[in-house]
Structure formats: C-alpha cells, structure tokens
XYZ file of C-alpha atoms in Angstrom:
738
model
C -0.202 0.046 -0.252
C 3.325 2.850 0.467
C 5.340 1.569 -2.052
C 7.712 4.163 -0.859
C 8.875 1.734 2.095
C 11.749 -0.240 1.622
C 13.363 -2.619 3.753
C 16.635 -4.903 3.261
C 14.543 -6.956 6.544
C 10.993 -8.758 6.770
C 8.095 -6.494 8.868
C 6.019 -4.806 9.180
C 4.538 -1.499 7.402
C 5.391 1.474 9.340
C 2.560 3.292 7.409
C -0.484 0.903 8.061
C 1.133 -2.445 10.186
C 0.605 -4.440 7.245
C 3.208 -7.522 6.668
C 6.071 -6.316 4.240
C 6.060 -8.679 0.747
C 9.737 -9.299 -1.383
C 10.427 -6.677 -4.110
C 12.260 -9.162 -6.705
C 10.388 -11.871 -7.858
C 13.255 -13.723 -8.334
C 12.561 -17.551 -7.823
C 15.428 -17.274 -5.197
C 15.522 -17.523 -1.687
C 18.491 -16.112 -1.271
C 18.286 -12.596 0.026
C 15.274 -12.703 0.706
C 13.064 -9.319 1.604
C 9.855 -8.887 3.168
C 7.193 -5.844 3.098
C 3.673 -4.760 3.553
C 1.072 -4.955 0.843
C -0.471 -2.117 2.625
C 3.100 -0.039 2.388
C 5.474 -1.396 -0.402
C 7.867 1.199 0.406
C 8.667 -0.283 3.983
C 11.226 -3.836 2.820
C 13.317 -5.447 6.248
C 15.157 -8.705 6.154
C 13.822 -10.708 7.792
C 9.712 -11.458 9.037
C 7.776 -8.742 11.839
C 5.147 -6.293 11.399
C 4.542 -3.264 9.365
C 5.694 -0.170 11.691
C 3.120 1.563 10.197
C -0.054 -0.436 9.911
C 1.157 -3.676 12.055
C 0.511 -5.750 10.029
C 2.212 -9.275 9.481
C 5.196 -8.730 5.967
C 4.666 -10.525 2.979
C 8.315 -12.081 1.326
C 9.290 -9.809 -2.089
C 10.345 -12.502 -3.531
C 8.021 -15.789 -4.498
C 9.287 -18.877 -4.598
C 7.461 -21.328 -6.186
C 8.767 -24.460 -4.815
C 7.702 -23.052 -1.192
C 3.670 -23.899 -1.107
C 2.110 -21.877 1.135
C 4.534 -21.655 2.964
C 4.742 -18.300 5.339
C 6.516 -17.222 8.563
C 3.753 -14.785 10.075
C 0.766 -17.307 9.316
C 3.214 -19.865 11.403
C 3.347 -17.362 13.756
C -0.039 -16.524 14.089
C -1.345 -20.197 13.501
C 0.476 -21.335 16.569
C -0.885 -18.849 18.679
C -4.246 -18.665 17.495
C -4.227 -22.325 18.810
C -2.634 -21.353 22.583
C -6.003 -19.103 22.773
C -8.797 -21.158 21.776
C -7.168 -24.001 23.612
C -6.676 -21.781 26.927
C -10.678 -19.831 26.149
C -12.883 -22.492 26.389
C -12.906 -22.955 29.328
C -12.239 -19.399 29.920
C -15.730 -18.677 28.510
C -17.266 -21.992 29.920
C -16.142 -20.649 33.670
C -17.024 -17.117 32.649
C -20.428 -17.623 30.911
C -21.442 -20.961 33.565
C -24.621 -19.389 35.030
C -25.783 -19.388 31.114
C -24.540 -23.500 31.082
C -26.628 -26.371 31.713
C -24.623 -27.463 35.177
C -23.348 -23.833 35.964
C -24.421 -24.246 39.471
C -22.087 -26.960 40.018
C -19.269 -24.813 39.205
C -20.636 -22.413 41.082
C -20.515 -24.823 44.434
C -17.254 -26.727 43.531
C -15.513 -22.724 44.091
C -16.020 -18.843 44.917
C -16.638 -16.335 43.106
C -12.949 -15.079 43.956
C -12.254 -18.198 43.652
C -13.438 -18.872 39.880
C -12.595 -15.074 38.598
C -8.612 -16.663 39.652
C -9.194 -19.601 38.035
C -10.062 -16.685 35.308
C -6.726 -14.550 35.277
C -4.710 -17.621 35.075
C -5.518 -18.000 32.119
C -6.209 -15.298 30.207
C -3.331 -14.296 30.918
C -1.594 -15.561 28.480
C -4.108 -15.077 25.989
C -3.756 -11.581 26.788
C -0.439 -10.952 27.615
C 1.746 -13.711 25.780
C -0.399 -14.814 22.450
C -1.667 -10.955 22.322
C 1.699 -9.324 22.686
C 2.403 -8.722 18.966
C -1.012 -6.461 18.897
C 0.526 -3.717 21.851
C 4.656 -5.033 20.282
C 2.277 -3.369 16.617
C 0.318 -0.677 19.057
C 3.821 0.534 20.178
C 4.858 1.259 17.227
C 1.852 2.855 15.153
C 2.726 5.633 18.568
C 5.975 6.016 18.290
C 5.764 6.068 13.870
C 3.373 8.693 14.652
C 1.279 6.012 12.433
C -2.221 4.875 14.545
C -3.611 1.982 13.015
C -6.366 -1.143 13.225
C -3.650 -2.331 16.359
C -3.787 0.824 18.245
C -7.517 0.347 18.663
C -7.046 -2.947 19.877
C -4.347 -2.492 21.973
C -6.525 -0.011 23.534
C -9.637 -2.425 23.533
C -7.779 -5.766 24.746
C -5.778 -4.288 27.320
C -8.214 -1.467 29.054
C -10.818 -4.151 29.810
C -7.711 -7.447 30.675
C -6.588 -4.261 33.611
C -9.077 -3.392 34.623
C -10.413 -6.836 35.701
C -7.023 -7.882 37.150
C -7.847 -5.123 38.704
C -11.324 -6.024 39.586
C -9.821 -9.141 41.386
C -6.536 -8.727 42.882
C -8.136 -4.686 45.177
C -12.113 -5.154 44.766
C -12.194 -2.736 47.456
C -11.939 -0.186 45.688
C -14.416 -0.269 43.822
C -17.948 1.400 44.944
C -20.276 -0.873 46.616
C -22.864 -0.638 43.738
C -20.449 -2.149 41.299
C -19.661 -5.536 43.899
C -21.663 -8.364 45.285
C -22.553 -9.948 48.503
C -19.330 -11.563 48.717
C -17.256 -8.023 48.230
C -16.293 -9.490 44.084
C -16.686 -7.568 41.581
C -17.690 -8.872 37.599
C -14.604 -9.443 34.999
C -13.973 -9.174 31.520
C -11.646 -12.097 31.066
C -13.258 -13.757 29.127
C -14.100 -10.349 26.769
C -10.977 -9.780 26.239
C -9.453 -13.150 25.929
C -11.915 -13.906 22.785
C -11.928 -10.557 21.547
C -7.331 -11.394 21.337
C -8.429 -15.781 19.949
C -10.838 -14.099 17.879
C -8.100 -11.606 16.499
C -5.548 -14.304 16.019
C -8.343 -16.305 14.389
C -8.675 -13.070 12.244
C -5.222 -12.764 10.976
C -4.769 -16.555 9.854
C -8.020 -16.592 7.673
C -6.198 -12.923 5.766
C -3.283 -14.510 5.952
C -3.937 -17.421 4.126
C -6.705 -15.836 1.319
C -3.951 -13.026 1.307
C -1.523 -15.631 -0.030
C -3.567 -16.169 -2.899
C -3.405 -13.164 -4.564
C 0.287 -13.962 -5.326
C -1.446 -17.942 -6.613
C -0.862 -16.118 -9.901
C 3.252 -15.261 -9.944
C 4.289 -19.069 -7.735
C 1.966 -20.048 -11.174
C 4.318 -18.206 -13.532
C 7.311 -19.380 -11.825
C 5.606 -23.746 -11.903
C 5.851 -23.004 -15.193
C 9.565 -22.430 -16.465
C 11.463 -26.496 -16.553
C 14.017 -27.109 -14.080
C 16.076 -29.085 -17.089
C 17.264 -28.472 -20.873
C 18.887 -30.998 -23.451
C 22.017 -29.520 -24.021
C 23.559 -30.851 -27.383
C 27.449 -31.012 -26.867
C 29.883 -29.827 -29.867
C 30.546 -33.448 -30.652
C 26.815 -34.383 -31.244
C 25.718 -35.918 -27.818
C 22.849 -34.960 -25.676
C 23.541 -34.048 -21.772
C 20.126 -32.808 -19.678
C 21.769 -29.392 -17.481
C 19.950 -27.485 -14.852
C 18.214 -24.402 -16.044
C 20.046 -22.764 -13.749
C 23.375 -23.375 -16.283
C 21.855 -23.172 -19.747
C 24.225 -20.079 -21.132
C 23.461 -17.630 -24.582
C 24.431 -19.365 -27.798
C 24.154 -23.006 -26.269
C 22.179 -25.546 -28.306
C 18.881 -26.786 -27.135
C 16.835 -29.885 -27.821
C 13.201 -29.675 -27.296
C 11.103 -32.958 -28.144
C 7.658 -33.203 -28.100
C 5.562 -32.943 -24.991
C 8.547 -30.502 -22.927
C 8.856 -26.903 -21.437
C 10.260 -24.810 -24.298
C 13.180 -23.760 -21.695
C 14.284 -20.737 -22.519
C 14.629 -17.750 -24.812
C 15.669 -18.360 -28.154
C 15.104 -19.101 -31.801
C 14.343 -22.587 -34.175
C 17.440 -23.176 -35.431
C 16.170 -27.091 -36.844
C 12.638 -28.704 -36.799
C 9.270 -28.321 -37.433
C 6.549 -27.851 -34.345
C 3.202 -26.410 -33.600
C 3.951 -24.577 -29.719
C 1.836 -23.928 -27.302
C 1.792 -20.825 -25.616
C -1.388 -20.044 -24.040
C 0.373 -19.335 -20.459
C 1.957 -16.752 -21.758
C -0.115 -15.341 -24.507
C -3.526 -15.945 -22.992
C -4.428 -17.335 -26.416
C -5.530 -21.114 -26.968
C -4.265 -22.138 -30.862
C -0.977 -23.211 -30.615
C 1.836 -21.806 -33.037
C 3.866 -23.141 -36.384
C 7.831 -22.818 -35.835
C 10.099 -23.051 -37.829
C 13.445 -22.657 -38.659
C 14.177 -18.580 -37.657
C 11.187 -18.617 -35.638
C 10.837 -16.975 -31.855
C 10.024 -19.379 -29.500
C 9.125 -17.910 -25.384
C 10.333 -20.337 -22.202
C 7.746 -21.913 -20.300
C 5.424 -22.559 -23.670
C 5.130 -26.275 -25.112
C 6.248 -27.361 -28.393
C 3.216 -30.330 -28.560
C 4.279 -32.748 -31.868
C 7.035 -32.533 -33.211
C 11.371 -31.688 -32.556
C 12.829 -29.202 -31.768
C 15.691 -27.200 -31.304
C 16.578 -23.985 -30.458
C 19.465 -21.593 -30.373
C 19.430 -19.506 -26.769
C 19.678 -16.313 -26.834
C 17.972 -14.949 -23.867
C 18.366 -17.184 -19.555
C 17.190 -16.004 -16.408
C 15.643 -12.812 -15.457
C 16.346 -11.481 -19.443
C 13.718 -14.279 -20.447
C 10.075 -12.997 -21.259
C 9.375 -14.736 -18.344
C 11.113 -12.917 -16.032
C 10.086 -9.852 -17.045
C 6.824 -10.199 -17.027
C 7.504 -11.231 -13.233
C 9.281 -9.086 -12.291
C 6.478 -6.216 -14.148
C 3.660 -8.291 -12.328
C 4.984 -7.995 -8.946
C 6.057 -4.344 -9.325
C 2.008 -3.697 -10.056
C 0.804 -6.037 -7.643
C 2.882 -3.425 -5.469
C 1.650 -0.229 -6.955
C -0.802 2.557 -5.709
C -4.021 3.614 -7.395
C -4.955 6.914 -7.931
C -8.574 5.778 -5.793
C -6.027 4.726 -2.946
C -5.427 8.167 -1.586
C -9.201 7.764 -0.193
C -8.678 5.001 1.941
C -5.739 6.342 2.735
C -7.296 9.634 4.124
C -10.045 8.913 5.957
C -7.786 6.617 7.740
C -4.995 9.018 8.775
C -8.483 11.084 10.566
C -10.090 7.158 11.594
C -7.813 6.017 14.461
C -8.201 8.955 16.397
C -11.028 9.719 15.925
C -12.257 6.816 16.759
C -10.801 7.289 20.455
C -12.574 10.197 20.737
C -15.556 8.553 19.641
C -15.036 5.553 22.374
C -13.837 8.141 24.867
C -17.024 9.969 24.721
C -19.239 6.567 25.132
C -17.330 6.207 27.674
C -18.043 9.248 29.878
C -21.680 9.397 28.557
C -22.416 6.284 29.894
C -20.871 6.800 33.166
C -22.886 9.697 33.852
C -25.473 8.776 32.235
C -25.782 5.154 32.003
C -27.752 2.757 33.838
C -26.008 0.866 37.281
C -23.589 -0.670 36.915
C -22.665 2.605 34.791
C -18.181 1.915 35.333
C -18.944 -1.772 33.794
C -20.776 -0.084 31.699
C -19.098 2.441 30.295
C -15.866 0.070 29.733
C -17.326 -2.312 27.719
C -19.113 -0.133 25.299
C -15.798 1.737 24.857
C -13.958 -1.039 24.397
C -16.872 -1.910 21.807
C -15.749 1.191 19.796
C -11.707 0.308 19.929
C -12.127 -3.146 18.715
C -15.479 -3.078 15.975
C -13.795 0.442 14.336
C -10.254 -1.141 13.306
C -9.955 0.094 9.772
C -7.882 -2.912 8.563
C -10.646 -3.434 6.458
C -10.428 0.064 4.696
C -6.857 -0.257 4.276
C -7.059 -3.950 2.413
C -9.745 -2.033 0.227
C -7.994 -1.639 -2.436
C -4.680 -3.688 -2.529
C -6.051 -6.351 -2.839
C -7.510 -6.436 -5.580
C -4.824 -4.627 -7.356
C -2.835 -7.763 -6.734
C -5.672 -10.593 -7.714
C -5.990 -8.586 -10.490
C -2.379 -7.831 -12.347
C -2.232 -11.626 -11.481
C -5.254 -11.975 -13.407
C -3.850 -9.962 -16.197
C -0.807 -11.286 -15.971
C -2.445 -15.574 -17.096
C -4.858 -12.902 -19.719
C -1.303 -11.601 -22.016
C -1.892 -8.720 -19.879
C 0.577 -6.286 -18.156
C 0.041 -3.546 -16.072
C 2.337 -1.606 -15.513
C 0.807 0.122 -12.386
C -1.743 -0.281 -10.459
C -2.709 3.628 -11.888
C -3.087 2.177 -15.774
C -5.786 -0.194 -13.999
C -7.561 2.585 -12.645
C -7.618 4.406 -16.137
C -7.731 2.256 -18.235
C -11.744 2.280 -17.819
C -12.130 5.835 -18.636
C -9.963 5.572 -22.210
C -12.340 6.588 -24.903
C -10.106 6.892 -27.784
C -7.349 5.091 -28.918
C -4.442 6.172 -30.743
C -2.415 3.504 -32.706
C 0.124 3.272 -34.255
C 0.329 1.420 -38.019
C 3.588 -0.578 -38.522
C 4.026 -3.769 -35.838
C 0.852 -2.414 -33.688
C -1.782 -2.734 -36.894
C 0.634 -5.204 -38.967
C 2.411 -7.379 -38.833
C 5.362 -4.986 -38.661
C 7.452 -7.688 -41.206
C 7.493 -5.718 -44.551
C 8.242 -7.138 -47.492
C 9.352 -5.606 -50.661
C 6.890 -5.142 -53.046
C 7.960 -3.099 -55.750
C 11.547 -1.333 -57.257
C 10.613 1.250 -59.944
C 13.856 3.123 -61.507
C 13.985 5.437 -63.628
C 15.395 5.621 -67.452
C 18.378 5.023 -67.202
C 18.392 3.014 -63.645
C 18.471 -0.628 -63.799
C 16.713 -2.351 -60.493
C 20.315 -4.750 -59.402
C 21.580 -0.430 -59.473
C 19.110 0.943 -57.724
C 18.221 -2.181 -55.012
C 22.834 -2.133 -54.851
C 21.861 1.541 -53.687
C 19.096 1.524 -51.676
C 20.420 -1.743 -49.590
C 23.719 -0.280 -49.214
C 21.588 2.417 -46.806
C 20.162 0.096 -45.005
C 22.238 -1.922 -43.922
C 23.350 -0.528 -41.082
C 19.165 -0.143 -40.118
C 17.774 -2.267 -37.887
C 13.609 -0.380 -39.079
C 11.528 -3.090 -40.130
C 11.124 -1.194 -43.475
C 15.419 -1.250 -44.092
C 15.601 -4.497 -42.927
C 12.497 -5.442 -45.396
C 14.639 -3.800 -48.107
C 17.833 -5.324 -47.565
C 16.397 -8.860 -47.221
C 14.728 -7.923 -50.883
C 17.839 -7.159 -52.807
C 19.722 -10.988 -50.932
C 16.643 -12.523 -52.710
C 17.009 -10.924 -55.679
C 20.585 -11.647 -55.623
C 21.854 -8.154 -55.669
C 24.954 -7.346 -51.931
C 24.564 -4.721 -50.711
C 27.632 -1.531 -51.341
C 29.044 -0.171 -48.528
C 28.471 2.986 -47.984
C 29.485 5.917 -46.481
C 29.493 9.290 -45.125
C 25.690 7.733 -43.003
C 23.374 9.815 -42.173
C 19.600 9.911 -40.982
C 16.261 12.256 -41.151
C 14.850 10.956 -38.384
C 11.493 10.687 -39.770
C 12.079 11.328 -43.405
C 15.234 9.023 -44.927
C 18.829 8.235 -44.959
C 21.340 9.517 -46.621
C 25.473 8.400 -47.501
C 28.044 8.000 -50.505
C 28.479 5.093 -52.130
C 30.608 4.358 -54.964
C 31.034 8.549 -55.510
C 27.773 8.755 -55.172
C 25.586 11.007 -53.005
C 22.340 8.385 -52.374
C 19.143 9.523 -50.588
C 16.490 6.877 -49.585
C 13.180 8.304 -48.349
C 9.459 9.574 -48.238
C 9.295 13.023 -50.317
C 9.596 15.226 -47.800
C 12.639 13.920 -48.054
C 13.061 14.757 -51.543
C 10.986 17.942 -52.017
C 14.384 19.641 -49.037
C 16.785 18.101 -51.218
C 15.468 19.092 -53.990
C 14.591 16.092 -56.813
C 11.828 16.092 -58.563
C 9.726 13.120 -58.256
C 7.369 13.920 -61.123
C 8.544 11.253 -62.922
C 7.479 8.787 -60.994
C 4.606 10.449 -58.976
C 1.435 8.913 -60.199
C 3.252 5.414 -59.600
C 3.357 6.580 -56.632
C 0.359 7.730 -56.012
C -1.370 4.126 -57.257
C 1.204 1.990 -55.449
C 0.085 4.260 -52.073
C -3.607 3.287 -52.757
C -2.601 -0.298 -52.948
C -1.933 0.236 -49.043
C 2.350 0.241 -50.364
C 4.580 2.212 -48.312
C 6.627 4.027 -51.127
C 10.125 5.624 -50.210
C 11.609 7.580 -53.189
C 15.966 6.500 -53.804
C 18.402 9.859 -55.324
C 21.547 9.066 -56.638
C 23.583 12.254 -57.225
C 20.780 14.934 -57.615
C 18.601 13.040 -59.460
C 15.132 10.959 -58.682
C 16.753 7.129 -59.704
C 13.118 4.695 -58.234
C 11.727 4.278 -56.168
C 10.558 1.136 -53.319
C 7.316 0.118 -52.732
C 6.964 -2.209 -49.076
C 4.078 -3.575 -47.995
C 2.836 -4.858 -44.290
C 0.459 -7.550 -43.916
C -1.962 -6.144 -41.212
C -2.388 -8.302 -38.636
C -5.231 -11.826 -38.660
C -6.662 -10.150 -35.347
C -6.336 -6.986 -36.060
C -10.172 -6.567 -38.660
C -12.188 -7.759 -34.730
C -10.605 -6.349 -32.570
C -10.882 -2.969 -34.187
C -14.877 -4.150 -34.612
C -14.074 -4.640 -30.822
C -12.716 -1.648 -29.349
C -15.971 -0.110 -31.636
C -18.193 -1.881 -29.998
C -17.022 -0.697 -26.298
C -17.811 2.414 -27.768
C -12.740 3.650 -28.140
C -13.250 5.803 -31.156
C -9.720 4.615 -33.210
C -7.186 6.623 -34.427
C -3.946 6.650 -36.667
C -0.772 7.973 -35.978
C 1.687 7.493 -38.233
C 4.563 8.460 -40.601
C 4.083 6.899 -43.372
C 1.930 8.654 -46.387
C -1.108 9.987 -46.769
C -1.792 7.747 -49.375
C -0.871 4.859 -47.257
C -2.690 5.609 -44.559
C -5.846 6.214 -45.425
C -6.077 3.103 -47.312
C -5.061 0.958 -44.304
C -8.185 3.002 -41.767
C -10.097 2.492 -44.543
C -9.735 -1.917 -44.953
C -10.460 -1.176 -40.725
C -12.516 1.492 -41.038
C -10.458 3.318 -39.085
C -11.892 6.984 -37.247
C -9.237 9.813 -38.133
C -6.422 9.438 -39.483
C -2.938 11.383 -38.367
C -0.786 10.515 -41.020
C 3.259 12.114 -42.552
C 4.095 12.896 -38.659
C 7.377 12.636 -37.739
C 7.812 10.769 -33.903
C 8.840 13.992 -32.422
C 5.302 15.214 -33.316
C 3.260 12.143 -31.926
C 3.505 13.502 -28.460
C 2.786 16.845 -29.571
C -0.650 14.887 -31.522
C -1.465 13.521 -28.273
C -1.203 16.099 -25.820
C -3.989 18.101 -29.114
C -5.904 15.094 -28.592
C -5.610 15.161 -24.707
C -6.537 18.713 -24.200
C -9.954 18.477 -27.132
C -11.087 17.146 -23.284
C -10.572 13.639 -24.590
C -8.405 9.600 -22.490
C -6.708 9.082 -24.605
C -4.313 5.440 -25.081
C -1.180 4.719 -27.603
C -0.715 1.994 -28.873
C 2.319 0.810 -30.095
C 5.544 -0.674 -30.706
C 8.698 1.157 -31.577
C 11.320 3.334 -30.123
C 9.729 6.600 -31.742
C 6.472 5.875 -30.426
C 7.972 5.299 -26.492
C 7.321 9.681 -26.154
C 3.898 9.412 -27.406
C 3.336 6.461 -24.751
C 4.679 9.045 -22.322
C 2.232 11.136 -23.053
C -0.533 9.312 -23.234
C -3.011 8.702 -20.683
C -2.373 4.278 -20.858
C 0.650 3.913 -22.941
C 0.264 0.174 -24.719
C 2.977 -1.530 -25.880
C 3.684 -4.927 -27.940
C 5.230 -7.237 -26.047
C 6.761 -8.539 -29.308
C 7.911 -3.929 -29.933
C 11.217 -2.678 -27.992
C 11.663 -2.465 -24.334
C 11.431 0.535 -24.819
C 8.051 0.977 -26.223
C 7.005 -1.362 -22.819
C 8.960 0.237 -20.531
C 7.338 3.948 -21.297
C 3.876 2.450 -21.078
C 1.462 1.527 -18.472
C 0.241 -1.579 -20.767
C 1.728 -4.745 -22.115
C 0.264 -7.144 -24.586
C 2.601 -10.057 -24.983
C 1.031 -11.628 -28.253
C 1.006 -7.793 -29.682
C -3.064 -8.738 -30.821
C -5.444 -5.482 -30.096
C -7.452 -7.675 -28.828
C -5.576 -7.665 -25.436
C -7.182 -3.589 -25.344
C -10.721 -5.347 -24.686
C -10.500 -7.594 -22.043
C -7.880 -5.100 -20.549
C -10.382 -2.466 -20.389
C -13.010 -5.304 -18.886
C -10.371 -5.922 -16.508
C -10.394 -2.885 -15.013
C -13.696 -2.547 -15.737
C -14.222 -5.727 -13.306
C -11.287 -4.654 -11.179
C -12.768 -1.396 -10.030
C -15.249 -2.683 -9.408
C -14.473 -5.139 -7.002
C -12.353 -2.008 -5.187
C -16.040 0.378 -4.874
C -17.908 -2.490 -3.455
C -14.695 -2.865 -0.373
C -14.511 0.409 -0.087
C -18.920 1.271 0.467
C -18.373 -1.752 2.043
C -16.020 -0.787 4.238
C -17.420 2.420 4.997
C -20.629 0.720 6.176
C -18.858 -1.290 8.274
C -17.601 1.679 10.522
C -20.672 3.555 9.793
C -23.026 1.445 11.692
C -20.613 -0.572 13.650
C -19.545 2.329 15.693
C -22.692 3.940 16.731
C -24.589 0.025 17.685
C -21.014 -0.225 19.474
C -21.294 3.404 21.654
C -24.914 2.092 22.405
C -27.328 4.506 20.275
C -29.910 1.383 20.279
C -29.916 1.055 23.773
C -32.688 3.282 24.895
C -34.822 2.070 21.901
C -34.383 -1.362 21.942
C -32.015 -3.139 24.527
C -29.405 -3.250 22.252
C -25.814 -2.978 23.622
C -22.773 -4.860 21.541
C -20.488 -7.009 22.843
C -17.144 -6.627 22.502
C -16.633 -10.486 21.982
C -19.256 -9.715 18.776
C -17.805 -6.593 17.965
C -14.081 -8.537 17.641
C -15.804 -11.223 15.186
C -17.052 -8.610 13.603
C -14.027 -6.462 13.062
C -12.307 -10.068 11.880
C -14.892 -11.339 9.575
C -14.542 -7.814 7.677
C -10.811 -8.155 6.768
C -11.836 -11.416 5.797
C -14.319 -10.404 3.859
C -12.760 -7.003 2.057
C -10.584 -10.566 0.663
C -12.559 -13.008 -0.224
C -14.124 -10.300 -2.662
C -11.464 -9.770 -4.338
C -10.073 -13.226 -4.284
C -13.816 -13.082 -6.971
C -11.324 -11.678 -9.014
C -9.678 -14.814 -9.840
C -13.307 -16.602 -11.014
C -14.273 -13.235 -13.627
C -14.928 -14.509 -17.131
C -12.606 -11.496 -19.244
C -12.647 -12.301 -22.758
C-alpha cells in the first residue's frame, strides 16, 4: 500500500502495519526481503510487522516451490491454537450461569476463586498470544501512524487491566459495583475472546492473502527445471536450467517445455503459448522463428539456439512486471489513506465520549457499562478492511491480467484504462505484422533495377527499422548484394543518406526529396497507385536526380479487423497516427474502418498529437511498438506497448500486450472495469461497516431496543470484515473476461 517504504529485512509497514512483501520476483530464497502489501515502501530482511499499519510483512520474493509457507501465518496460527485452548474453559467459567450444570461450578469454588482461575487462563492469552498486538500498537504511536492495532491494543488492555484490578483490589471499587461477597464483575473472557478472534481473523486473512500471489507462483512454476543441451560432438546432456548459457543449442522434444527464449534452428512443430499470451491456439514454428521459455512444444522436435536466459527471459520480465504492479498504488487508494489518517483518532475520541456518557448517564453499574461500550467501539472500528480494500483487488487483478497476456505496469494503469474513450494506434507493428516485404522496385530511365537495389540496400543495411530490413532482405532475395556506404546520415522521420561508389544517395519519403530539391514528378503517378494499394513508397535519388522508387508492403495482422470491431463496440474512437504517407495510411484505415487518420507525422510530433487530443478533453490511450513511439506512449493517459516490440516502448507504457494483439486492449478494459467495481464494493463495505458498527457499539440502540453490543461480537465482526474484503477481491480470479 505504501511502495515508498523499502526495508532490507522482513517486518511490518510503519504506516499501515501490514506485512512487508518481497520486491524482487526471482525464484530464489537468497537475500529474501519482506514488504507490506498496504505499504510496499516498507522493506525488511526478516519477517515481522509493518511499522506503519502493524500488519504482517510478506516476502517480496515469490518462490514457486515454497508452497504456502509463511512465517507470519505459522506465528499467528500457533498463537491462535494456544489461545483457543485456554479461552474455551475460560468462557465456560465466565458464562457458567448460562450453561447447563453451571451451578455445579459455583458450588465447587467461590466467586473469587473462579475469578482467579479466569485470571490464570486469560493472562497467557492476553499477554503472550496477544503480545504481537501490543507491540504493533506501541509502534503505531512511536511512528505517529495510528492504525487498527492502536485500537486493539487499547481495547484489550483496558478490559484486561480493569479485570486484573477487579480481582486483586476489589475494595477500591464503589459498593454498587461489588457483589455480596465483595467481588467485582470481570471481563477476562471478553479480552481473551477478542484476542482469539482477532488471531483467527489474522490467520484467515494471511491464508487468503497468500492466494493473491498465486498468479506469480503459477508463472514461476511454468519454467522447466532442466534443459537438454546439444554438445559440440553431437551428444546431448540434461543440465539444470540455471546452467544454460546464451548461444547454447538445446533440443526440445514433443511434449516438453521450451527452456528459455531463443530461435528455432532446426525442425518444425506447433508450440502452445497460451500460458504466456492467453491464446489457446498453438503457433507453428520453423527455422528462424522465435520461441519463448515455458511454452510447450506439442508435436514435432525442435532445436533452438539460446538468446536470453535468467532474468532476461520474457517469463522473468512478466513476473517482474506483475510483482511491481502488485506493489503499486492506485489513485483511488488516496481516499482510503485520507480517511484512515483521521479515522483512528476520531474513533478514540468517540470511544472516550461514549465512556463518559455511559459513566455519567448510563444505568448501574455505570463503570461496567461504560467500559463495555468503550472497548466495543475500539474493537469494531479497526480500519483493517478499509486499508485492504484497494491493494488486495490490485494484486489479484494484475495476476489475472498476466494469465490473459495483459501486463499492467502499475495500479494507476488499471484504474485509468476503463475511462479511455480514444485509442491512438501506430500502424507498423501494431495494426500490421511489423514484418514488411519489398513488393515493388521501379527504376527511372537510365537506372537499372540491380543498381537501384544495390544503392538502397547499401544505405539500409545498418538500420534496424523493419522497412530497412525488408529492403535489404528483398535485395538479397533478388541476388543483389548491398554496397558499402560512407558518410551515412539519418534524417529523422524522413529517411537516410550516404555516399556509395562516389555518388551521394538519398532514400526516404517525399519530404526528404523536397528538402533536397529532388524532382519526383516522373514517378509521382506510379507512387500514388502503389499507395492506394496500401504499400509504403520510398524514393531513391543519386547525384541530385531521382533514381527510382521502392514499395514495401506490411500485411495487416489477422486479428486486427476483429480487434477494431470490438474496440468500436466498446465505444472507443480509433485514431491511426503514423509517419507513413497519407494515401497509404488512408488505404489501410479504409480497410479497417478506422475513425481518423493522422499521417506523415514525425516521431517527435507524435506526443504533440496525443497532447492535442487530450486538450480536447479526450481520455487517450496510445498503442505502439517502436522506439519512436516511446514519447507518445509516455504522454498518453495510458500507454499500451506491443510485447513483440522494443523494450523502450514497453518501459514507457503502462500496459503491455504480450502477444502484440489489439484484442488484448478489450480484455484490459474489461479487467479494469471489473477491478474498479471490486474495489468500489470493498470500500463501500468497509465504510458502511464502520459507519454502522461504531454507533451500534457506542450504544445508540440501547435506549430504544435495549441492544448493547458485546466486545466479543465486535471482535468477531471486525475480523470477518477483513476476511470478507480479501475474499471479495479473490472473486476477480474467477471473473469471466474474454
């Protein structure tokens, strides 16, 4: 809940008291750190409680093999069992007159003796089993961050100390509060039951909270433990996954998992990538295709070359992104934080006021009634449910998103995604496959096709741009080797230039030709025809004269038309923002029924276009995959990166679509709506619970109906409220989002 708190040892968050959780998503137990789910900024190197909220710290590191091990859970469970064993006979003694055979107990021992027995049974429960609550209560005062344990500590210690004084020094109480034998009514059973019920609530809550990390554990569990390496002599050896190195050749047999990320070098098969992308249909793989670690090879045998290992693999990056998103804070959390900041002091004031009113105006025995009311108010008002309302839903939602191929970088992206009404998309690699092919070579008179390709490929061979790669590949396919270029220069958003065979060569769009004084009239009509066919046209000039043009076509992704229809059904306005020629862009937009086209935009102008839409009052999401899209992704209310794109784009975006499929945006919006609805339900429940619970505990119903809430009932209600919030958050795991 407070990511700014970081500690190198386990413990509790100083703001909200919740257990610290691990920050690093590595599946390793070395250097384990703990953080608080409510205050992620609190980090410790050992288990404990959050110094802010007092809640149990949780490991930042998720271990796929550790099962449900949780030192805080074991700690609370042992104390709960011990306190339950002692509390049962204590309650029997205290409630003896309401139980069958209760008079027998009265005849066996005096009232004072029974009170001493209650003291004997309650003391280990209150002082040993409940000691953790007092420690956290003191921490909350020391850290000036009053929380639920402040109220628990006050309530339990008040009931216990009053009862101890009543047993050991009954003579100091007024006659009206003492029985015929001089004894005073005590509330050991209330103090003990409160501790026991709160321990039970903590156990149930910790158990439920552990399920919020199930998504990360399942992702970590996907990775195989070993890989089959092909040695230089052709022999094969099974080695631990940690020993795989970049460049290794690995054998993947039918039914086995792909060990790490790499490229297929031999064999053909279909690979099930559903655990990464959420898509159920296996993807065909052949030499040259990329494979992702943890995906499953189905039918044929494959040989791959390792390219990424350890923390560099896509699986590791996904786990890291999910873990970071789970620790982030949604803007709506500020509401809960603001309320919680005032809530505890207000409750203490209400409890004190209720005590005074009952003490001076209540029925006899006034002190006893005043004590019951004050303790009930303190216990039932614990704001734990309020603090858990948002982070629990965010943790579950980010985990579920990962299993659907949608990675949220932070909680703010989850909250904002549902508000988006305008989607801006880049063309290349977003609407299209991003794997263009050279489809046209048109030289001018006096220029051969071979020489034109030689010049063009020579300029583009050093570039990583998809269009450049398409030109080089097209030249090689036609048997033309790229020439060597010197004095290479890139003209942002326009093209490139350089010297080849003593000739100054330019390659780029019409803007570059115009700026360089090149006349393109000779091929203007041919260029227009190609653009109308959705081909991207680039001009080539040599020695100040037009040499020809090249046409590159980038096929539209099969899923794009359906995705655009679904986005329109969601009420989104779709805008294409591209540096491509307007005719080409409009041809693509017409096929896909895109609402608006902004073409011939330079990379540094994309962010300005996003800002212009925002100035018109639109909530804008930007989807792109290239380095040149990064500023626009950062400018948008929500940046959406294609998982098939560059790392820079993914770092700039709030959402990453693992498969690079725009249908993931629809899933992201649906998950965003479901998550915010879940958070709203949690906050509503927490607010209503406290709004109704505190007045009832204070005794407002007593004058009308004679109803006075027992501290025991208040403790049970408080514990169940926290568990119910966590349980409601876990419902997101079962939400149907297609």
